[in-house]
XYZ file of C-alpha atoms in Angstrom:
369
model
C 0.154 0.087 0.142
C 2.741 2.659 1.065
C 4.599 1.505 -2.234
C 1.325 2.524 -4.724
C 0.763 6.035 -2.221
C 4.440 6.894 -2.837
C 4.210 6.425 -6.600
C 1.086 8.344 -6.704
C 2.989 10.874 -5.390
C 5.325 10.750 -7.756
C 4.429 10.339 -10.780
C 1.164 12.874 -9.899
C 3.227 15.645 -8.531
C -0.127 17.249 -7.893
C -0.177 20.800 -5.486
C 0.507 18.866 -2.078
C 1.399 20.847 0.843
C 4.544 19.112 0.961
C 6.500 22.304 1.928
C 3.688 25.130 3.446
C 3.683 26.307 6.942
C 0.943 24.932 9.421
C -2.463 26.086 8.878
C -2.768 25.283 12.840
C -3.027 28.304 14.385
C -0.613 29.648 16.793
C -2.695 32.041 18.175
C -5.676 29.697 19.607
C -2.441 27.380 21.713
C -0.481 30.823 22.338
C -2.691 33.056 23.300
C -0.690 35.354 21.770
C -0.415 36.448 18.487
C 1.946 35.713 15.876
C 2.222 39.363 13.676
C 0.997 38.903 10.125
C 3.793 40.247 7.626
C 4.091 42.117 4.820
C 6.235 39.219 3.516
C 3.873 36.485 1.693
C 4.479 33.970 -0.726
C 3.558 35.012 -4.564
C 3.539 33.415 -7.578
C 5.844 35.396 -9.458
C 7.917 34.435 -12.423
C 11.890 34.770 -11.899
C 13.417 37.407 -13.960
C 15.731 36.289 -17.224
C 18.683 33.799 -15.636
C 20.902 36.673 -18.012
C 20.146 39.264 -15.560
C 21.630 38.766 -12.694
C 21.219 41.327 -9.973
C 17.556 40.956 -10.854
C 17.731 37.119 -10.147
C 20.197 37.521 -7.454
C 17.261 39.924 -5.912
C 14.407 37.498 -6.590
C 16.441 34.690 -4.973
C 16.737 36.416 -2.432
C 13.231 36.557 -0.956
C 12.287 33.401 -2.777
C 8.929 31.478 -1.160
C 9.675 27.790 -0.357
C 7.931 25.776 -3.100
C 4.142 24.871 -2.651
C 4.515 21.900 -4.752
C 7.194 19.469 -5.315
C 6.742 20.479 -9.376
C 7.209 23.934 -8.274
C 9.944 22.280 -6.519
C 12.242 20.800 -9.229
C 11.833 24.026 -11.750
C 13.089 26.118 -9.083
C 15.829 23.315 -7.681
C 17.010 22.477 -11.322
C 17.223 26.991 -11.734
C 19.316 26.877 -9.128
C 22.087 24.331 -10.061
C 22.243 25.635 -13.551
C 22.800 29.044 -12.499
C 25.531 27.563 -10.546
C 27.260 25.053 -12.596
C 26.775 28.440 -15.155
C 29.482 30.412 -12.262
C 31.596 27.288 -12.279
C 30.899 25.446 -9.563
C 31.221 21.866 -10.193
C 30.201 19.746 -6.418
C 26.630 20.722 -5.504
C 23.884 20.271 -3.205
C 20.426 20.126 -3.447
C 18.933 19.222 -0.048
C 14.775 18.792 0.797
C 12.496 16.433 2.052
C 11.355 14.075 -0.779
C 8.202 13.130 0.393
C 5.084 15.361 1.678
C 5.640 15.451 5.860
C 2.663 13.679 6.254
C 3.662 10.701 4.814
C 7.276 10.428 6.171
C 6.226 10.752 9.561
C 3.847 8.046 9.182
C 4.834 4.542 10.661
C 4.984 1.955 7.929
C 7.131 4.202 5.831
C 10.971 2.950 5.240
C 14.440 3.908 4.009
C 13.479 2.173 0.931
C 10.546 3.859 0.289
C 12.794 7.348 0.652
C 14.787 5.801 -1.357
C 12.704 5.283 -4.352
C 11.297 8.430 -3.946
C 14.367 10.415 -4.162
C 14.794 8.256 -6.922
C 11.571 9.440 -8.820
C 12.414 13.138 -8.032
C 15.962 12.864 -9.517
C 14.649 11.505 -12.887
C 12.628 14.527 -13.072
C 15.599 16.884 -11.998
C 17.508 15.294 -14.776
C 15.346 16.396 -17.635
C 16.072 19.778 -16.960
C 19.443 19.594 -18.540
C 18.392 16.681 -20.746
C 16.430 19.788 -22.040
C 19.638 22.307 -23.047
C 21.456 18.893 -25.051
C 23.582 17.453 -21.382
C 23.326 13.855 -20.774
C 22.886 12.896 -17.116
C 24.046 9.972 -14.761
C 21.661 9.056 -11.430
C 24.818 6.634 -9.686
C 23.590 4.641 -6.831
C 26.525 3.454 -4.664
C 27.491 0.255 -5.886
C 25.836 -2.474 -8.528
C 22.806 -4.245 -5.901
C 21.523 -0.805 -5.442
C 21.941 0.174 -9.299
C 19.923 -3.299 -10.096
C 17.008 -2.619 -7.792
C 16.656 0.807 -9.296
C 16.566 -0.690 -12.497
C 14.408 -2.933 -11.614
C 12.133 -0.886 -10.019
C 11.829 1.107 -13.225
C 10.576 -1.462 -15.663
C 13.786 -3.103 -16.214
C 15.449 -0.835 -17.805
C 18.647 1.763 -17.075
C 17.736 4.586 -19.263
C 14.597 5.543 -17.819
C 14.262 8.965 -20.334
C 16.928 10.274 -23.111
C 19.921 11.142 -22.259
C 19.561 9.644 -18.765
C 21.260 6.921 -17.763
C 20.522 4.806 -13.928
C 24.458 3.675 -12.973
C 26.223 2.918 -9.958
C 29.866 4.525 -8.387
C 31.537 1.268 -8.198
C 31.442 -1.106 -11.228
C 33.236 -4.644 -11.286
C 35.667 -5.948 -13.335
C 35.282 -6.973 -16.784
C 34.000 -11.169 -16.378
C 33.565 -9.840 -12.315
C 29.404 -11.178 -12.078
C 30.182 -11.833 -8.253
C 27.154 -10.831 -6.035
C 29.196 -10.169 -2.822
C 32.901 -8.523 -3.054
C 34.707 -9.104 0.891
C 37.500 -7.014 -0.617
C 35.039 -3.910 -1.645
C 33.990 -3.947 1.929
C 36.972 -4.084 3.839
C 38.197 -0.379 1.376
C 34.817 0.888 2.692
C 35.052 -0.081 6.023
C 38.688 1.553 6.746
C 38.637 4.298 4.158
C 41.094 2.047 1.065
C 39.157 3.713 -1.773
C 37.647 2.091 -4.066
C 40.778 -0.365 -5.553
C 40.061 1.272 -8.552
C 35.970 0.528 -8.815
C 34.809 3.313 -9.396
C 34.943 5.121 -13.008
C 33.596 7.365 -14.573
C 30.558 7.355 -17.872
C 32.202 8.114 -21.365
C 29.961 11.312 -22.284
C 27.850 12.541 -19.481
C 27.897 15.654 -18.826
C 25.940 15.428 -15.399
C 26.212 13.137 -12.571
C 23.769 13.147 -9.776
C 24.501 10.993 -6.966
C 21.807 9.086 -4.592
C 21.222 7.103 -1.061
C 25.343 6.957 -0.424
C 26.142 7.011 3.350
C 29.086 8.573 4.842
C 31.257 4.979 3.837
C 30.916 5.865 0.598
C 31.244 9.469 0.406
C 34.817 9.146 -0.685
C 33.664 7.474 -3.676
C 31.788 10.602 -5.196
C 35.398 12.402 -4.483
C 36.858 9.681 -5.721
C 34.691 10.410 -9.100
C 35.178 13.918 -9.158
C 39.032 13.560 -9.180
C 39.034 11.571 -12.377
C 36.370 13.402 -14.135
C 36.680 16.766 -12.761
C 35.532 18.408 -15.290
C 32.093 17.389 -14.683
C 29.532 18.250 -12.605
C 28.303 16.635 -9.441
C 25.124 16.952 -7.397
C 24.810 15.617 -4.080
C 21.091 14.779 -4.240
C 19.742 15.066 -0.576
C 22.295 12.753 0.864
C 21.363 14.687 4.180
C 25.200 16.202 4.550
C 24.738 17.580 7.430
C 23.948 14.100 9.148
C 26.551 11.959 7.205
C 29.108 15.226 8.424
C 28.489 14.079 12.177
C 29.461 10.290 11.541
C 33.183 11.133 10.598
C 35.880 10.637 12.654
C 33.982 7.849 14.406
C 35.840 4.636 13.797
C 35.252 2.627 10.310
C 33.888 6.295 9.000
C 35.946 8.515 7.579
C 38.154 11.600 8.936
C 36.918 14.825 10.066
C 39.451 15.787 7.330
C 37.435 14.456 4.611
C 35.074 17.858 5.741
C 38.230 19.907 4.986
C 38.990 18.747 1.979
C 35.960 17.528 0.171
C 32.358 18.358 1.386
C 33.847 22.142 2.374
C 33.867 22.379 -1.484
C 30.180 21.428 -2.010
C 27.739 24.577 -2.505
C 24.066 24.012 -1.287
C 22.336 25.337 -4.355
C 19.009 24.310 -2.945
C 18.737 24.007 0.213
C 15.206 23.265 2.493
C 15.400 22.178 6.195
C 12.827 22.296 8.177
C 13.082 22.439 12.294
C 10.476 22.277 15.004
C 11.192 22.732 18.459
C 9.752 23.135 22.224
C 9.970 25.902 24.748
C 8.526 25.807 28.366
C 7.306 29.044 30.001
C 6.597 30.049 33.259
C 2.916 30.973 32.229
C 0.056 29.759 30.352
C 0.302 27.361 28.286
C 3.449 26.316 29.688
C 5.033 24.890 26.929
C 4.960 26.292 23.100
C 5.971 24.236 20.216
C 7.009 26.071 17.133
C 9.001 25.560 13.821
C 10.168 26.890 11.100
C 12.700 26.393 7.558
C 16.110 27.212 6.445
C 15.883 28.004 2.954
C 18.381 28.987 0.346
C 17.918 28.858 -3.765
C 21.382 30.037 -5.662
C 22.043 32.478 -5.820
C 19.930 34.343 -3.084
C 20.236 33.933 0.623
C 19.346 31.753 3.246
C 16.642 32.373 4.761
C 15.309 31.748 8.018
C 11.844 31.311 7.877
C 9.321 30.668 11.030
C 5.792 28.809 10.633
C 3.533 31.833 11.639
C 0.951 28.313 12.010
C -1.873 30.163 9.398
C -0.443 28.485 6.479
C 2.467 30.690 6.013
C 5.734 31.187 6.601
C 7.493 34.734 8.230
C 10.602 35.683 6.894
C 13.257 36.258 9.981
C 15.615 37.120 8.547
C 18.221 36.796 5.701
C 22.064 36.353 5.323
C 24.309 35.847 2.876
C 26.588 33.527 5.248
C 24.200 29.664 6.444
C 23.993 30.517 9.492
C 24.763 27.589 11.848
C 21.789 25.244 13.438
C 22.007 26.466 17.367
C 22.199 29.901 15.734
C 19.007 28.774 13.545
C 16.982 28.000 16.433
C 17.722 30.863 18.603
C 16.865 33.706 15.401
C 13.197 32.033 15.866
C 13.153 32.370 19.126
C 14.302 35.353 19.274
C 11.595 36.460 16.364
C 8.967 34.741 18.960
C 9.942 36.800 21.994
C 9.733 40.405 19.837
C 6.269 39.084 18.765
C 5.948 38.768 22.825
C 5.308 34.989 22.649
C 8.248 33.869 24.739
C 9.407 35.945 27.405
C 12.568 37.330 27.824
C 14.392 35.187 30.417
C 17.124 36.691 30.630
C 21.989 35.701 30.611
C 21.450 32.854 33.386
C 18.436 31.113 31.619
C 19.118 31.416 28.049
C 22.931 30.215 28.775
C 21.393 27.223 30.725
C 19.253 26.233 27.867
C 21.321 26.846 25.085
C 24.979 25.557 26.674
C 28.167 26.878 26.143
C 28.597 25.318 22.315
C 26.380 25.932 20.030
C 27.817 25.133 17.055
C 29.268 21.519 15.507
C 32.587 20.782 14.728
C 31.946 21.089 11.019
C 30.108 24.606 12.113
C 33.054 26.527 13.136
C 35.712 28.210 11.385
C 38.411 25.665 10.243
C 41.630 26.994 8.048
C 42.108 23.784 6.024
C 38.419 23.819 5.156
C 36.930 25.820 1.747
C 33.437 28.541 2.357
C 31.708 27.215 -0.054
C 29.411 24.506 1.909
C 28.280 27.968 3.349
């Protein structure tokens, strides 16, 4: 049942409220109003991509997508603009399924992977219209075979698009299980030559890679340095947290490779709770961090009335602790949350509000920001 439900979402791409804020009234929940804003979501077409100034101004205040259809158009435009500016390593990140589907108990990692594959195929079509050839790269042969089987048994889901894998066997090696590859992955010793570029491909789109498989993408970038590689819904913020752990790449991998990856379309929602000394004693609030290249990172607060309010825009990506504080301060300004003083704020946030990879690192690139 779940497979058919997800397939319906991907095939229809109807105007579902996948990224729209909730319509639950915050006034009723909190007893205080959240100010309406002059910043609203309008259906304004983007300017010509040749007008860099107008494009930047539009992207700085671009609204989150109201549907997967809008998302595909906007994310492809953002990626194309970044490619025109010379970036080769790009990140596209957003929830691959509507929020109400992701919250279901029976949604598995397999369902999410299938959703990402369907979205990646549709995303690729925008580039084939420009005459480019696209390869959708799964981590290994086994996952590529599953993707092909679920795509009707063909590795060409659309003219100019091919489904393949980062690691490919040597000619004549038809083993299903390759213990040497598992050993190399666990100890970060590279692929042993099994990562191979694809001839005549212009863009690689990498899906469902784990932290242990990210070095294969780095190897591909070295083998084919003139091609664009898009890390598509890999949840890099989570994978970075695994770096440095036993059997995972070292933290230096962030400085060497992941910091070079440019987030061109980034939408991440966050939910928070905060206790108060007055009724209702517990305030639940949420927002999203949104960026569409070449625009700013926007901190957006869910007003609870089906709209987002733009709290702040920044040319530098805020740390997650800073993002939370920006939302919290917006609610303080509205009188929804009370001022508590420096001591209580310190007890809530702690001494450290950034993760290690969000801190300034001398050997890291600023591209990821």
